[in-house]
Amino acid sequence: MSVILSAQHVSKSFSVRQNEDVLALRDVNLDVYEHEFLCLLGASGCGKSTLLNMFAGFTPPSQGDILLRSSPITGIDPRCGMVFQSYALFPWQTVRKNVEFGPRMKGLPANECRSIAGRFIEMVGLRGFADHYPAELSGGMQQRVTLARSLAADPEVLLMDEPFAALDAMTRHVLQEELSRIQRESLKTVVLVTHNIDEALITSDRIVVMSPHPGQIRAVITNDLERPRNIDVQLSAAWGELKKEIWSLVAGDVSLHAS
Protein backbone atom coordinates (compact mmCIF):
# COMPACT_ATOMS: atom_id res chain seq x y z
CA MET A 1 0.00 0.00 0.00
CA SER A 2 1.20 3.51 -0.77
CA VAL A 3 1.39 6.27 1.81
CA ILE A 4 -1.01 9.14 1.04
CA LEU A 5 -0.75 11.24 4.21
CA SER A 6 1.94 11.41 6.86
CA ALA A 7 3.14 13.21 9.97
CA GLN A 8 6.91 13.32 10.34
CA HIS A 9 8.35 14.29 13.74
CA VAL A 10 5.38 16.59 14.32
CA SER A 11 5.08 18.64 17.50
CA LYS A 12 2.53 21.35 18.23
CA SER A 13 2.55 24.06 20.90
CA PHE A 14 -0.13 26.63 21.70
CA SER A 15 0.42 29.98 23.43
CA VAL A 16 -1.85 30.29 26.46
CA ARG A 17 -0.32 33.34 28.13
CA GLN A 18 2.49 35.74 27.40
CA ASN A 19 5.74 33.75 27.31
CA GLU A 20 3.91 30.52 28.19
CA ASP A 21 3.28 27.68 25.75
CA VAL A 22 1.47 24.37 26.16
CA LEU A 23 2.84 21.38 24.26
CA ALA A 24 -0.17 19.61 22.71
CA LEU A 25 1.70 17.06 20.56
CA ARG A 26 5.26 15.77 20.78
CA ASP A 27 7.23 14.01 18.02
CA VAL A 28 4.33 12.28 16.27
CA ASN A 29 5.25 10.01 13.37
CA LEU A 30 2.40 8.42 11.43
CA ASP A 31 1.75 7.14 7.91
CA VAL A 32 -1.79 6.88 6.52
CA TYR A 33 -2.14 4.44 3.64
CA GLU A 34 -4.27 4.94 0.55
CA HIS A 35 -7.79 3.45 0.80
CA GLU A 36 -7.47 2.60 4.51
CA PHE A 37 -9.77 3.58 7.36
CA LEU A 38 -7.64 4.90 10.23
CA CYS A 39 -8.96 5.88 13.65
CA LEU A 40 -7.23 8.27 16.06
CA LEU A 41 -8.40 7.16 19.51
CA GLY A 42 -7.67 8.56 22.93
CA ALA A 43 -8.86 10.44 25.98
CA SER A 44 -9.51 14.18 25.95
CA GLY A 45 -6.29 16.16 25.72
CA CYS A 46 -4.34 13.59 23.70
CA GLY A 47 -4.11 15.87 20.66
CA LYS A 48 -6.10 13.73 18.24
CA SER A 49 -8.19 16.66 16.94
CA THR A 50 -5.09 18.85 16.80
CA LEU A 51 -3.40 16.28 14.59
CA LEU A 52 -6.52 16.05 12.39
CA ASN A 53 -6.59 19.85 12.04
CA MET A 54 -2.97 19.78 10.89
CA PHE A 55 -3.83 17.09 8.34
CA ALA A 56 -6.58 19.45 7.09
CA GLY A 57 -4.18 22.39 6.90
CA PHE A 58 -6.15 24.43 9.45
CA THR A 59 -3.09 24.91 11.66
CA PRO A 60 0.61 24.32 10.97
CA PRO A 61 2.90 22.13 13.07
CA SER A 62 5.32 23.89 15.40
CA GLN A 63 7.94 21.36 14.39
CA GLY A 64 8.06 18.63 11.75
CA ASP A 65 6.12 18.15 8.54
CA ILE A 66 2.64 17.13 7.42
CA LEU A 67 2.83 15.61 3.94
CA LEU A 68 0.14 14.79 1.39
CA ARG A 69 1.51 12.57 -1.36
CA SER A 70 5.04 13.50 -0.21
CA SER A 71 4.41 17.27 -0.55
CA PRO A 72 4.11 19.55 2.52
CA ILE A 73 0.65 20.78 3.46
CA THR A 74 1.02 24.53 3.94
CA GLY A 75 -2.64 25.53 4.11
CA ILE A 76 -6.16 24.28 3.51
CA ASP A 77 -5.99 21.72 0.70
CA PRO A 78 -9.11 20.71 -1.28
CA ARG A 79 -7.68 17.19 -1.54
CA CYS A 80 -8.61 16.79 2.15
CA GLY A 81 -12.29 17.04 3.08
CA MET A 82 -13.46 17.57 6.66
CA VAL A 83 -16.63 16.39 8.42
CA PHE A 84 -17.29 18.00 11.82
CA GLN A 85 -19.67 17.20 14.69
CA SER A 86 -21.94 20.05 13.56
CA TYR A 87 -23.74 19.48 10.27
CA ALA A 88 -22.75 22.82 8.64
CA LEU A 89 -25.40 22.49 5.93
CA PHE A 90 -26.87 25.39 3.96
CA PRO A 91 -30.37 25.62 5.49
CA TRP A 92 -31.81 27.48 2.49
CA GLN A 93 -30.82 24.74 0.05
CA THR A 94 -32.27 21.29 -0.52
CA VAL A 95 -30.39 18.08 0.15
CA ARG A 96 -29.54 17.83 -3.55
CA LYS A 97 -28.24 21.40 -3.74
CA ASN A 98 -26.16 20.89 -0.60
CA VAL A 99 -24.57 17.76 -2.04
CA GLU A 100 -24.00 19.45 -5.42
CA PHE A 101 -21.98 22.23 -3.77
CA GLY A 102 -18.52 20.70 -4.26
CA PRO A 103 -19.00 19.71 -7.91
CA ARG A 104 -20.49 23.17 -8.65
CA MET A 105 -17.43 24.85 -7.13
CA LYS A 106 -15.30 22.81 -9.52
CA GLY A 107 -17.26 24.24 -12.44
CA LEU A 108 -18.79 20.95 -13.55
CA PRO A 109 -21.87 21.06 -15.82
CA ALA A 110 -25.24 21.13 -14.08
CA ASN A 111 -26.30 17.69 -15.32
CA GLU A 112 -23.03 16.17 -14.06
CA CYS A 113 -23.44 17.87 -10.67
CA ARG A 114 -26.94 16.43 -10.41
CA SER A 115 -25.72 12.95 -11.35
CA ILE A 116 -22.90 13.04 -8.79
CA ALA A 117 -25.25 14.28 -6.08
CA GLY A 118 -27.76 11.56 -6.88
CA ARG A 119 -25.10 8.88 -6.59
CA PHE A 120 -23.99 9.94 -3.13
CA ILE A 121 -27.49 10.69 -1.85
CA GLU A 122 -28.29 7.09 -2.79
CA MET A 123 -25.06 5.83 -1.20
CA VAL A 124 -25.86 7.38 2.20
CA GLY A 125 -29.39 6.00 2.18
CA LEU A 126 -31.37 9.18 1.48
CA ARG A 127 -33.22 8.20 -1.66
CA GLY A 128 -36.50 10.11 -1.71
CA PHE A 129 -35.16 13.03 0.34
CA ALA A 130 -33.24 14.95 -2.34
CA ASP A 131 -35.78 17.79 -2.41
CA HIS A 132 -36.11 18.13 1.35
CA TYR A 133 -34.52 20.95 3.35
CA PRO A 134 -32.19 20.32 6.32
CA ALA A 135 -34.80 21.52 8.83
CA GLU A 136 -37.10 18.72 7.66
CA LEU A 137 -34.54 16.02 8.53
CA SER A 138 -33.47 14.35 11.76
CA GLY A 139 -29.98 14.87 13.13
CA GLY A 140 -28.83 11.52 11.80
CA MET A 141 -30.19 12.29 8.34
CA GLN A 142 -28.51 15.71 8.35
CA GLN A 143 -25.19 14.06 9.13
CA ARG A 144 -25.76 11.69 6.22
CA VAL A 145 -26.20 14.75 3.99
CA THR A 146 -22.94 16.18 5.35
CA LEU A 147 -21.17 12.93 4.53
CA ALA A 148 -22.68 12.82 1.02
CA ARG A 149 -21.61 16.41 0.39
CA SER A 150 -18.06 15.65 1.49
CA LEU A 151 -17.87 12.56 -0.74
CA ALA A 152 -19.34 14.42 -3.72
CA ALA A 153 -16.49 16.94 -3.51
CA ASP A 154 -14.22 13.94 -4.22
CA PRO A 155 -11.40 14.58 -1.73
CA GLU A 156 -8.48 12.18 -1.71
CA VAL A 157 -8.68 11.96 2.08
CA LEU A 158 -11.80 12.31 4.23
CA LEU A 159 -11.09 13.68 7.71
CA MET A 160 -13.79 13.22 10.36
CA ASP A 161 -13.78 14.83 13.82
CA GLU A 162 -16.17 12.81 16.02
CA PRO A 163 -18.98 13.27 13.48
CA PHE A 164 -21.55 11.20 15.39
CA ALA A 165 -20.84 12.44 18.93
CA ALA A 166 -23.99 14.57 19.14
CA LEU A 167 -26.35 11.79 18.02
CA ASP A 168 -28.32 9.36 20.17
CA ALA A 169 -26.76 5.95 20.75
CA MET A 170 -28.95 3.99 18.33
CA THR A 171 -28.56 6.46 15.46
CA ARG A 172 -24.83 6.67 16.11
CA HIS A 173 -24.50 2.89 15.92
CA VAL A 174 -26.38 2.71 12.62
CA LEU A 175 -24.27 5.47 11.09
CA GLN A 176 -21.04 3.84 12.25
CA GLU A 177 -21.97 0.69 10.35
CA GLU A 178 -23.11 2.76 7.35
CA LEU A 179 -19.85 4.72 7.33
CA SER A 180 -17.89 1.48 7.29
CA ARG A 181 -19.93 0.26 4.31
CA ILE A 182 -19.61 3.56 2.44
CA GLN A 183 -15.85 3.63 2.90
CA ARG A 184 -15.54 0.13 1.46
CA GLU A 185 -17.73 1.06 -1.51
CA SER A 186 -16.04 4.39 -2.26
CA LEU A 187 -12.48 3.27 -1.38
CA LYS A 188 -11.87 6.67 0.21
CA THR A 189 -9.00 7.11 2.62
CA VAL A 190 -10.62 8.06 5.94
CA VAL A 191 -9.08 9.39 9.15
CA LEU A 192 -11.62 9.43 11.99
CA VAL A 193 -11.11 10.99 15.42
CA THR A 194 -13.01 9.25 18.20
CA HIS A 195 -12.94 8.53 21.92
CA ASN A 196 -15.33 5.60 21.43
CA ILE A 197 -13.63 2.19 21.29
CA ASP A 198 -16.65 0.47 19.72
CA GLU A 199 -16.77 3.10 16.98
CA ALA A 200 -13.11 2.45 16.21
CA LEU A 201 -13.67 -1.31 16.15
CA ILE A 202 -16.69 -1.05 13.83
CA THR A 203 -15.06 1.23 11.27
CA SER A 204 -11.29 0.96 11.19
CA ASP A 205 -8.51 -0.99 9.55
CA ARG A 206 -6.01 0.42 12.06
CA ILE A 207 -6.41 2.17 15.39
CA VAL A 208 -3.85 4.73 16.56
CA VAL A 209 -4.06 4.92 20.36
CA MET A 210 -2.83 8.26 21.67
CA SER A 211 -1.77 9.33 25.16
CA PRO A 212 -2.22 12.86 26.58
CA HIS A 213 -0.15 15.70 28.06
CA PRO A 214 1.53 16.02 25.62
CA GLY A 215 -0.14 13.97 22.91
CA GLN A 216 1.91 11.06 21.64
CA ILE A 217 1.26 7.79 19.86
CA ARG A 218 1.12 4.99 22.40
CA ALA A 219 0.27 2.11 20.06
CA VAL A 220 -0.90 1.33 16.53
CA ILE A 221 -3.25 -1.65 16.44
CA THR A 222 -4.29 -3.56 13.33
CA ASN A 223 -8.00 -4.32 13.34
CA ASP A 224 -8.49 -7.67 11.61
CA LEU A 225 -12.06 -8.26 12.79
CA GLU A 226 -14.33 -9.85 10.20
CA ARG A 227 -16.38 -7.53 7.96
CA PRO A 228 -19.15 -6.57 7.88
CA ARG A 229 -18.91 -5.94 11.61
CA ASN A 230 -22.52 -6.69 12.42
CA ILE A 231 -23.97 -7.62 15.80
CA ASP A 232 -22.67 -11.19 15.57
CA VAL A 233 -19.10 -9.92 15.16
CA GLN A 234 -19.63 -7.36 17.92
CA LEU A 235 -20.65 -10.15 20.32
CA SER A 236 -17.70 -12.38 19.41
CA ALA A 237 -14.80 -13.30 21.65
CA ALA A 238 -12.36 -11.66 19.22
CA TRP A 239 -14.22 -8.35 19.56
CA GLY A 240 -14.14 -8.55 23.34
CA GLU A 241 -10.43 -9.36 23.41
CA LEU A 242 -9.49 -6.47 21.12
CA LYS A 243 -11.70 -4.05 23.04
CA LYS A 244 -10.08 -5.18 26.30
CA GLU A 245 -6.60 -4.65 24.81
CA ILE A 246 -7.45 -1.10 23.73
CA TRP A 247 -9.16 -0.28 27.03
CA SER A 248 -6.05 -1.36 28.91
CA LEU A 249 -4.10 1.25 26.94
CA VAL A 250 -6.44 4.18 27.63
CA ALA A 251 -8.02 3.37 31.01
CA GLY A 252 -5.41 5.23 33.02
CA ASP A 253 -5.73 8.33 30.85
CA VAL A 254 -9.52 8.35 31.19
CA SER A 255 -9.30 8.00 34.98
CA LEU A 256 -6.72 10.79 35.16
CA HIS A 257 -8.91 13.09 33.06
CA ALA A 258 -11.99 12.31 35.17
CA SER A 259 -10.17 13.12 38.39
PDB file of C-alpha atoms in Angstrom, residues 39-144:
ATOM      1  CA  CYS A  39      -8.957   5.883  13.654  1.00  0.00           C
ATOM      2  CA  LEU A  40      -7.231   8.271  16.057  1.00  0.00           C
ATOM      3  CA  LEU A  41      -8.402   7.160  19.506  1.00  0.00           C
ATOM      4  CA  GLY A  42      -7.665   8.562  22.927  1.00  0.00           C
ATOM      5  CA  ALA A  43      -8.862  10.441  25.978  1.00  0.00           C
ATOM      6  CA  SER A  44      -9.510  14.181  25.949  1.00  0.00           C
ATOM      7  CA  GLY A  45      -6.294  16.156  25.723  1.00  0.00           C
ATOM      8  CA  CYS A  46      -4.344  13.587  23.701  1.00  0.00           C
ATOM      9  CA  GLY A  47      -4.108  15.872  20.662  1.00  0.00           C
ATOM     10  CA  LYS A  48      -6.101  13.735  18.239  1.00  0.00           C
ATOM     11  CA  SER A  49      -8.191  16.663  16.944  1.00  0.00           C
ATOM     12  CA  THR A  50      -5.092  18.854  16.802  1.00  0.00           C
ATOM     13  CA  LEU A  51      -3.403  16.275  14.587  1.00  0.00           C
ATOM     14  CA  LEU A  52      -6.519  16.052  12.395  1.00  0.00           C
ATOM     15  CA  ASN A  53      -6.590  19.849  12.035  1.00  0.00           C
ATOM     16  CA  MET A  54      -2.966  19.784  10.892  1.00  0.00           C
ATOM     17  CA  PHE A  55      -3.834  17.089   8.341  1.00  0.00           C
ATOM     18  CA  ALA A  56      -6.581  19.446   7.094  1.00  0.00           C
ATOM     19  CA  GLY A  57      -4.182  22.391   6.896  1.00  0.00           C
ATOM     20  CA  PHE A  58      -6.150  24.429   9.450  1.00  0.00           C
ATOM     21  CA  THR A  59      -3.092  24.908  11.663  1.00  0.00           C
ATOM     22  CA  PRO A  60       0.612  24.321  10.974  1.00  0.00           C
ATOM     23  CA  PRO A  61       2.897  22.132  13.071  1.00  0.00           C
ATOM     24  CA  SER A  62       5.320  23.892  15.396  1.00  0.00           C
ATOM     25  CA  GLN A  63       7.939  21.361  14.386  1.00  0.00           C
ATOM     26  CA  GLY A  64       8.058  18.634  11.753  1.00  0.00           C
ATOM     27  CA  ASP A  65       6.116  18.152   8.541  1.00  0.00           C
ATOM     28  CA  ILE A  66       2.639  17.130   7.418  1.00  0.00           C
ATOM     29  CA  LEU A  67       2.830  15.613   3.940  1.00  0.00           C
ATOM     30  CA  LEU A  68       0.138  14.787   1.392  1.00  0.00           C
ATOM     31  CA  ARG A  69       1.514  12.571  -1.355  1.00  0.00           C
ATOM     32  CA  SER A  70       5.038  13.503  -0.215  1.00  0.00           C
ATOM     33  CA  SER A  71       4.412  17.275  -0.550  1.00  0.00           C
ATOM     34  CA  PRO A  72       4.115  19.547   2.517  1.00  0.00           C
ATOM     35  CA  ILE A  73       0.647  20.780   3.458  1.00  0.00           C
ATOM     36  CA  THR A  74       1.020  24.533   3.937  1.00  0.00           C
ATOM     37  CA  GLY A  75      -2.643  25.535   4.109  1.00  0.00           C
ATOM     38  CA  ILE A  76      -6.162  24.279   3.508  1.00  0.00           C
ATOM     39  CA  ASP A  77      -5.992  21.723   0.703  1.00  0.00           C
ATOM     40  CA  PRO A  78      -9.109  20.705  -1.285  1.00  0.00           C
ATOM     41  CA  ARG A  79      -7.678  17.191  -1.536  1.00  0.00           C
ATOM     42  CA  CYS A  80      -8.607  16.789   2.146  1.00  0.00           C
ATOM     43  CA  GLY A  81     -12.287  17.038   3.075  1.00  0.00           C
ATOM     44  CA  MET A  82     -13.460  17.566   6.657  1.00  0.00           C
ATOM     45  CA  VAL A  83     -16.625  16.388   8.425  1.00  0.00           C
ATOM     46  CA  PHE A  84     -17.289  17.998  11.818  1.00  0.00           C
ATOM     47  CA  GLN A  85     -19.670  17.205  14.685  1.00  0.00           C
ATOM     48  CA  SER A  86     -21.941  20.050  13.555  1.00  0.00           C
ATOM     49  CA  TYR A  87     -23.736  19.484  10.271  1.00  0.00           C
ATOM     50  CA  ALA A  88     -22.753  22.825   8.644  1.00  0.00           C
ATOM     51  CA  LEU A  89     -25.397  22.491   5.931  1.00  0.00           C
ATOM     52  CA  PHE A  90     -26.870  25.385   3.958  1.00  0.00           C
ATOM     53  CA  PRO A  91     -30.374  25.624   5.486  1.00  0.00           C
ATOM     54  CA  TRP A  92     -31.812  27.477   2.487  1.00  0.00           C
ATOM     55  CA  GLN A  93     -30.820  24.743   0.049  1.00  0.00           C
ATOM     56  CA  THR A  94     -32.272  21.291  -0.523  1.00  0.00           C
ATOM     57  CA  VAL A  95     -30.394  18.078   0.149  1.00  0.00           C
ATOM     58  CA  ARG A  96     -29.544  17.830  -3.552  1.00  0.00           C
ATOM     59  CA  LYS A  97     -28.245  21.398  -3.742  1.00  0.00           C
ATOM     60  CA  ASN A  98     -26.161  20.888  -0.596  1.00  0.00           C
ATOM     61  CA  VAL A  99     -24.570  17.764  -2.044  1.00  0.00           C
ATOM     62  CA  GLU A 100     -24.002  19.454  -5.418  1.00  0.00           C
ATOM     63  CA  PHE A 101     -21.981  22.232  -3.775  1.00  0.00           C
ATOM     64  CA  GLY A 102     -18.518  20.695  -4.257  1.00  0.00           C
ATOM     65  CA  PRO A 103     -19.000  19.709  -7.909  1.00  0.00           C
ATOM     66  CA  ARG A 104     -20.494  23.165  -8.647  1.00  0.00           C
ATOM     67  CA  MET A 105     -17.432  24.852  -7.126  1.00  0.00           C
ATOM     68  CA  LYS A 106     -15.296  22.809  -9.520  1.00  0.00           C
ATOM     69  CA  GLY A 107     -17.264  24.239 -12.440  1.00  0.00           C
ATOM     70  CA  LEU A 108     -18.785  20.948 -13.552  1.00  0.00           C
ATOM     71  CA  PRO A 109     -21.866  21.059 -15.815  1.00  0.00           C
ATOM     72  CA  ALA A 110     -25.243  21.131 -14.075  1.00  0.00           C
ATOM     73  CA  ASN A 111     -26.296  17.687 -15.316  1.00  0.00           C
ATOM     74  CA  GLU A 112     -23.031  16.165 -14.059  1.00  0.00           C
ATOM     75  CA  CYS A 113     -23.444  17.866 -10.665  1.00  0.00           C
ATOM     76  CA  ARG A 114     -26.945  16.426 -10.414  1.00  0.00           C
ATOM     77  CA  SER A 115     -25.717  12.949 -11.355  1.00  0.00           C
ATOM     78  CA  ILE A 116     -22.896  13.038  -8.787  1.00  0.00           C
ATOM     79  CA  ALA A 117     -25.249  14.283  -6.078  1.00  0.00           C
ATOM     80  CA  GLY A 118     -27.761  11.561  -6.881  1.00  0.00           C
ATOM     81  CA  ARG A 119     -25.098   8.880  -6.594  1.00  0.00           C
ATOM     82  CA  PHE A 120     -23.989   9.945  -3.130  1.00  0.00           C
ATOM     83  CA  ILE A 121     -27.491  10.688  -1.852  1.00  0.00           C
ATOM     84  CA  GLU A 122     -28.285   7.095  -2.788  1.00  0.00           C
ATOM     85  CA  MET A 123     -25.059   5.826  -1.197  1.00  0.00           C
ATOM     86  CA  VAL A 124     -25.855   7.382   2.199  1.00  0.00           C
ATOM     87  CA  GLY A 125     -29.393   5.998   2.176  1.00  0.00           C
ATOM     88  CA  LEU A 126     -31.370   9.185   1.485  1.00  0.00           C
ATOM     89  CA  ARG A 127     -33.224   8.198  -1.664  1.00  0.00           C
ATOM     90  CA  GLY A 128     -36.497  10.107  -1.708  1.00  0.00           C
ATOM     91  CA  PHE A 129     -35.156  13.030   0.340  1.00  0.00           C
ATOM     92  CA  ALA A 130     -33.237  14.952  -2.340  1.00  0.00           C
ATOM     93  CA  ASP A 131     -35.776  17.789  -2.414  1.00  0.00           C
ATOM     94  CA  HIS A 132     -36.107  18.131   1.354  1.00  0.00           C
ATOM     95  CA  TYR A 133     -34.518  20.947   3.348  1.00  0.00           C
ATOM     96  CA  PRO A 134     -32.188  20.323   6.325  1.00  0.00           C
ATOM     97  CA  ALA A 135     -34.798  21.521   8.834  1.00  0.00           C
ATOM     98  CA  GLU A 136     -37.101  18.724   7.657  1.00  0.00           C
ATOM     99  CA  LEU A 137     -34.543  16.020   8.526  1.00  0.00           C
ATOM    100  CA  SER A 138     -33.475  14.350  11.759  1.00  0.00           C
ATOM    101  CA  GLY A 139     -29.977  14.867  13.134  1.00  0.00           C
ATOM    102  CA  GLY A 140     -28.833  11.520  11.801  1.00  0.00           C
ATOM    103  CA  MET A 141     -30.193  12.295   8.343  1.00  0.00           C
ATOM    104  CA  GLN A 142     -28.512  15.709   8.347  1.00  0.00           C
ATOM    105  CA  GLN A 143     -25.189  14.063   9.134  1.00  0.00           C
ATOM    106  CA  ARG A 144     -25.765  11.687   6.217  1.00  0.00           C
TER     107      ARG A 144
END
